[in-house]
C-alpha cells in the first residue's frame, strides 16, 4: 500500500489490533509491532524466523520518549541531540516501564532509535504514538530490504500490511552504540560513520566477543544472499559476476564514481537483484574508511561460509 494518510490510518489500526506492519525508514524497511505487547513481538520473531537471543531495536515516534524507557547518560543526550531523528541506535540501561520483556531479549539494556521517517507523523495523526519494535523486514539472516518489493519477496505471505515508501535513502542499517557510565562501545557499524560518532564520544571501544548478543547485526553470518560471495576481487573468475566500485569497473557497480554513500544505497539492491542459488558473485575492493567500514562489515558477514 502506497505511503500516505490512508496507509498510515490502516497501519495504526493494524498495530492497535496486535498485527505487524512493514514500514520504510531511512536505513532499511522494518517490521513493526507494538513494543508493549509480548504477543506482537513473538509474532515478529516467528514471521522472520529470528533467533530468540537476537535483540531488537525499539523505535520511538519522538526523541523525548527515550527517558520513559532508559536511563540517559549525558553522553547519550549529546548523541541524541546530534543524530536523532536519524540512523543511530543507542543501547542504554533499561528503566522499569511498560515495554514488553521481550523487547530487549532478556537483557538489562534497551536499544532505542528515533528514525527519520515520515510515518512517525503519519501514525501520530492516525492515533498511534507508542513505541515500535522493528527489526529489518526480511527473513532472518537474509539480505536486508530497501524497497517494498524486497519485503514482499521475503514476507509477503506472512504479514498483513506493507507500506511502500519507495527506496530507502541510506540503504544501510543504523549504527549501534552502547552508552553507559564507562563510555561508548561500538556494537554495529552502520549508516553513520564511526569517525563521525567518535568526534563526539572519543575512541569507541569494541564489544566483548564472548558475551551475549547486545545488539542486532552481531551474528557472524548475516545479511546473506543465496549466491556465493568472493570479496576484494579485482576481476571476475570464470562463472562469476563482478560487482564493481570506482571508475575502473563497469556495471553492475556499487558506485562507478567511488562514492561510499551511493555504494551503501546500492549494496542490498544489487545483492538481491543478482542473487540466485547457483550464482557466484565477486565484489571489488571497498575502501575501509568512513562508510566503507560498514559496507565491508556487511560483505564479510554475507560471505562467511560461502
Coordinates of C-alpha atoms in Angstrom, one line a residue:
X1 CA 0.0 0.0 0.0
X2 CA 1.5 3.3 -1.0
X3 CA 2.6 5.6 1.9
X4 CA 0.1 8.3 2.7
X5 CA -2.7 9.2 5.2
X6 CA -4.9 6.2 4.3
X7 CA -1.9 3.8 4.6
X8 CA -0.9 5.3 8.0
X9 CA -4.5 5.0 9.2
X10 CA -4.6 1.4 8.2
X11 CA -1.2 0.8 9.8
X12 CA -2.3 2.3 13.1
X13 CA -5.4 0.1 13.2
X14 CA -3.3 -3.0 12.4
X15 CA -0.8 -2.2 15.2
X16 CA -3.6 -1.5 17.6
X17 CA -5.0 -4.9 16.8
X18 CA -1.7 -6.6 17.6
X19 CA -0.7 -7.0 13.9
X20 CA 2.5 -6.3 12.1
X21 CA 3.3 -3.7 9.5
X22 CA 6.4 -3.3 7.3
X23 CA 7.5 0.4 7.2
X24 CA 10.2 2.2 5.3
X25 CA 12.9 4.0 7.3
X26 CA 15.8 6.0 6.0
X27 CA 18.0 2.9 6.6
X28 CA 16.1 -0.3 5.5
X29 CA 12.5 -1.4 5.7
X30 CA 11.5 -2.5 9.2
X31 CA 8.9 -5.0 10.5
X32 CA 6.9 -3.1 13.2
X33 CA 4.9 -4.3 16.1
X34 CA 3.7 -2.9 19.4
X35 CA 6.7 -2.8 21.7
X36 CA 4.4 -3.1 24.7
X37 CA 3.0 -6.4 23.5
X38 CA 4.8 -9.7 24.1
X39 CA 2.4 -11.3 21.6
X40 CA 3.3 -8.8 18.8
X41 CA 7.0 -9.3 19.5
X42 CA 6.6 -13.1 19.4
X43 CA 4.8 -12.7 16.0
X44 CA 7.8 -10.7 14.7
X45 CA 10.3 -13.4 15.8
X46 CA 8.0 -16.0 14.2
X47 CA 7.5 -14.2 10.9
X48 CA 11.2 -13.6 10.5
X49 CA 12.4 -16.9 11.8
X50 CA 14.6 -14.8 14.1
X51 CA 16.8 -16.5 16.9
X52 CA 15.3 -15.7 20.3
X53 CA 18.6 -14.4 21.6
X54 CA 19.0 -11.8 18.9
X55 CA 17.9 -8.4 20.4
X56 CA 15.5 -6.0 18.9
X57 CA 15.5 -2.2 18.4
X58 CA 12.6 -0.2 19.8
X59 CA 11.7 2.7 17.6
X60 CA 10.3 5.9 19.1
X61 CA 8.0 8.4 17.5
X62 CA 9.6 11.3 19.4
X63 CA 13.1 11.7 20.8
X64 CA 11.8 12.8 24.2
X65 CA 10.2 9.5 24.7
X66 CA 13.5 7.8 25.3
X67 CA 13.6 8.8 29.0
X68 CA 10.5 6.7 29.6
X69 CA 12.3 3.5 28.8
X70 CA 16.0 4.1 29.5
X71 CA 18.5 5.8 31.8
X72 CA 20.0 8.5 29.7
X73 CA 23.7 9.3 30.4
X74 CA 25.0 12.7 29.5
X75 CA 26.9 11.3 26.5
X76 CA 23.8 9.7 25.2
X77 CA 21.9 13.0 25.5
X78 CA 24.6 14.6 23.4
X79 CA 24.4 11.9 20.7
X80 CA 20.6 12.1 20.6
X81 CA 20.8 15.9 20.1
X82 CA 23.2 15.5 17.3
X83 CA 21.8 12.4 15.4
X84 CA 18.1 12.0 16.3
X85 CA 15.9 11.6 14.3
X86 CA 18.3 9.6 12.3
X87 CA 20.2 6.3 11.8
X88 CA 21.7 6.0 15.2
X89 CA 20.7 3.3 17.7
X90 CA 21.6 3.7 21.4
X91 CA 21.8 0.8 23.7
X92 CA 21.2 2.1 27.2
X93 CA 20.5 0.9 30.7
X94 CA 16.9 -0.2 30.8
X95 CA 14.4 1.6 33.0
X96 CA 11.3 -0.2 34.5
X97 CA 8.5 0.6 32.1
X98 CA 5.5 -0.8 30.3
X99 CA 7.7 -2.2 27.5
X100 CA 7.4 -5.9 27.0
X101 CA 10.2 -8.0 28.4
X102 CA 10.9 -9.5 25.0
X103 CA 11.7 -6.0 23.6
X104 CA 15.2 -6.4 25.0
X105 CA 15.6 -10.2 24.7
X106 CA 16.1 -10.5 28.5
X107 CA 18.9 -8.0 28.7
X108 CA 19.2 -5.2 31.3
X109 CA 19.7 -2.8 28.4
X110 CA 17.3 -1.5 25.8
X111 CA 18.2 -0.5 22.2
X112 CA 16.4 2.8 21.2
X113 CA 16.2 4.7 17.9
X114 CA 14.1 7.6 16.6
X115 CA 14.1 7.2 12.8
X116 CA 14.0 9.9 10.3
X117 CA 10.8 8.7 8.6
X118 CA 7.5 10.4 7.5
X119 CA 5.4 7.7 9.1
X120 CA 6.2 9.0 12.5
X121 CA 3.9 12.0 12.0
X122 CA 1.5 9.9 9.9
X123 CA 1.0 7.3 12.7
X124 CA 0.6 10.1 15.3
X125 CA -2.1 11.7 13.1
X126 CA -3.8 8.4 12.8
X127 CA -3.9 7.9 16.6
X128 CA -0.8 5.8 17.3
X129 CA 2.1 7.2 19.3
X130 CA 3.5 4.2 21.1
X131 CA 7.0 2.6 20.7
X132 CA 7.5 0.1 18.0
X133 CA 9.8 -2.9 18.0
X134 CA 11.1 -3.0 14.4
X135 CA 13.9 -5.3 13.1
X136 CA 14.5 -5.4 9.3
X137 CA 11.5 -6.7 7.3
X138 CA 13.2 -9.8 5.9
X139 CA 13.7 -13.4 6.8
X140 CA 16.3 -13.7 9.4
X141 CA 19.8 -13.8 8.0
X142 CA 18.8 -12.7 4.5
X143 CA 19.8 -9.6 2.7
X144 CA 18.1 -6.6 4.2
X145 CA 15.2 -5.0 2.3
X146 CA 15.5 -1.5 0.8
X147 CA 12.3 -1.5 -1.2
X148 CA 8.7 -2.7 -0.6
X149 CA 9.2 -5.3 -3.3
X150 CA 12.1 -6.8 -1.3
X151 CA 9.8 -7.1 1.8
X152 CA 7.1 -8.8 -0.3
X153 CA 9.6 -11.3 -1.7
X154 CA 10.6 -12.4 1.9
X155 CA 7.5 -11.8 4.0
X156 CA 4.6 -11.1 1.6
X157 CA 2.6 -14.2 2.7
X158 CA 3.5 -13.7 6.4
X159 CA 2.4 -10.2 7.3
X160 CA -0.9 -8.3 6.7
X161 CA 0.5 -4.9 5.5
X162 CA 3.5 -3.4 3.7
X163 CA 3.7 0.4 3.4
X164 CA 5.5 1.3 0.2
X165 CA 7.6 4.5 0.7
X166 CA 10.0 3.9 -2.2
X167 CA 13.6 3.1 -1.9
X168 CA 15.4 3.8 1.4
X169 CA 17.6 6.8 1.3
X170 CA 20.6 5.4 3.2
X171 CA 20.3 1.7 2.4
X172 CA 22.4 0.5 5.4
X173 CA 21.2 -0.2 8.9
X174 CA 21.7 2.2 11.8
X175 CA 24.9 2.4 13.7
X176 CA 24.6 0.9 17.1
X177 CA 26.4 2.4 20.1
X178 CA 26.2 1.3 23.7
X179 CA 26.5 4.1 26.2
X180 CA 26.8 3.7 30.0
X181 CA 28.9 5.1 32.8
X182 CA 32.0 3.6 31.2
X183 CA 31.7 5.4 27.9
X184 CA 30.8 4.3 24.4
X185 CA 31.1 0.9 22.7
X186 CA 30.6 0.3 19.0
X187 CA 28.2 -2.7 18.7
X188 CA 27.4 -2.4 14.9
X189 CA 28.9 -0.1 12.3
X190 CA 26.2 1.4 10.1
X191 CA 24.8 4.4 8.3
X192 CA 26.7 7.0 10.4
X193 CA 30.4 6.5 10.0
X194 CA 32.4 5.6 13.1
X195 CA 34.7 8.6 12.9
X196 CA 31.7 11.0 12.9
X197 CA 30.5 9.5 16.2
X198 CA 34.0 9.3 17.7
X199 CA 34.3 13.0 17.1
X200 CA 31.8 13.3 19.9
X201 CA 32.4 10.2 22.1
X202 CA 36.2 9.9 21.7
X203 CA 37.6 6.5 20.6
X204 CA 34.9 3.8 20.5
X205 CA 35.6 0.6 22.5
X206 CA 34.8 -2.8 21.0
X207 CA 32.3 -5.3 22.5
X208 CA 33.2 -8.5 24.4
X209 CA 33.0 -11.2 21.7
X210 CA 32.3 -13.8 24.4
X211 CA 29.3 -12.0 25.9
X212 CA 25.7 -12.4 24.9
X213 CA 24.4 -10.6 21.8
X214 CA 24.0 -7.0 22.9
X215 CA 22.7 -5.7 19.5
X216 CA 21.2 -6.8 16.2
X217 CA 23.7 -7.3 13.5
X218 CA 26.3 -9.1 15.6
X219 CA 25.7 -12.6 14.3
X220 CA 28.8 -13.9 12.5
X221 CA 26.8 -14.8 9.3
X222 CA 24.1 -12.3 8.4
X223 CA 22.8 -10.1 5.5
X224 CA 23.5 -13.1 3.3
X225 CA 22.3 -13.9 -0.3
X226 CA 22.0 -17.4 -1.6
X227 CA 24.9 -16.7 -4.0
X228 CA 28.5 -17.4 -3.1
X229 CA 30.4 -14.2 -2.5
X230 CA 34.1 -13.5 -3.0
X231 CA 35.5 -10.3 -1.7
X232 CA 38.3 -7.9 -2.7
X233 CA 38.2 -9.2 -6.3
X234 CA 40.0 -7.2 -9.0
X235 CA 38.3 -9.2 -11.7
X236 CA 35.8 -11.9 -12.1
X237 CA 36.8 -15.6 -12.3
X238 CA 35.1 -17.9 -14.7
X239 CA 31.4 -18.1 -13.9
X240 CA 31.4 -15.1 -11.6
X241 CA 29.6 -11.8 -11.9
X242 CA 31.7 -8.9 -10.6
X243 CA 30.2 -6.1 -8.6
X244 CA 32.4 -3.1 -9.2
X245 CA 33.3 0.0 -7.2
X246 CA 35.0 3.0 -8.8
X247 CA 35.7 4.2 -12.3
X248 CA 37.8 1.2 -13.3
X249 CA 34.7 -1.1 -13.3
X250 CA 31.7 -1.4 -15.5
X251 CA 28.1 -2.1 -14.3
X252 CA 26.9 -3.7 -12.2
X253 CA 28.6 -1.4 -9.8
X254 CA 28.1 -0.2 -6.2
X255 CA 29.3 3.3 -7.4
X256 CA 31.2 4.0 -10.6
X257 CA 32.2 7.3 -9.2
X258 CA 33.6 5.7 -6.0
X259 CA 31.0 7.4 -3.7
X260 CA 30.6 5.4 -0.5
X261 CA 27.1 6.8 0.3
X262 CA 25.9 5.7 -3.2
X263 CA 27.6 2.3 -2.6
X264 CA 25.7 1.9 0.7
X265 CA 22.4 2.7 -1.0
X266 CA 23.1 0.1 -3.8
X267 CA 24.6 -2.7 -1.7
X268 CA 21.5 -4.7 -0.7
X269 CA 19.7 -3.9 -4.0
X270 CA 22.5 -5.4 -6.1
X271 CA 22.9 -8.4 -3.8
X272 CA 19.2 -9.1 -4.2
X273 CA 19.0 -8.3 -8.0
X274 CA 21.9 -10.6 -8.8
X275 CA 21.1 -13.4 -6.3
X276 CA 20.3 -17.0 -7.0
X277 CA 21.1 -20.4 -5.6
X278 CA 23.8 -21.2 -8.2
X279 CA 25.1 -17.7 -8.7
X280 CA 28.7 -16.7 -8.0
X281 CA 29.4 -13.1 -7.1
X282 CA 32.6 -11.2 -6.6
X283 CA 32.9 -7.8 -5.2
X284 CA 35.7 -5.2 -6.0
X285 CA 37.7 -3.8 -3.1
X286 CA 35.9 -1.2 -1.0
X287 CA 38.0 1.4 0.9
X288 CA 37.9 0.5 4.6
X289 CA 37.2 4.1 5.7
X290 CA 34.1 6.1 6.6
X291 CA 31.0 4.2 5.4
X292 CA 33.3 1.7 3.8
X293 CA 33.8 0.2 7.2
X294 CA 30.1 -0.7 7.5
X295 CA 29.9 -1.9 3.9
X296 CA 32.8 -4.2 4.4
X297 CA 31.3 -5.5 7.6
X298 CA 28.1 -6.4 5.8
X299 CA 30.0 -8.1 3.0
X300 CA 32.2 -10.1 5.4
X301 CA 29.2 -11.4 7.2
X302 CA 27.4 -12.2 4.0
X303 CA 30.4 -14.1 2.6
X304 CA 31.1 -16.2 5.7
X305 CA 31.0 -19.9 4.8
X306 CA 30.2 -19.1 1.2

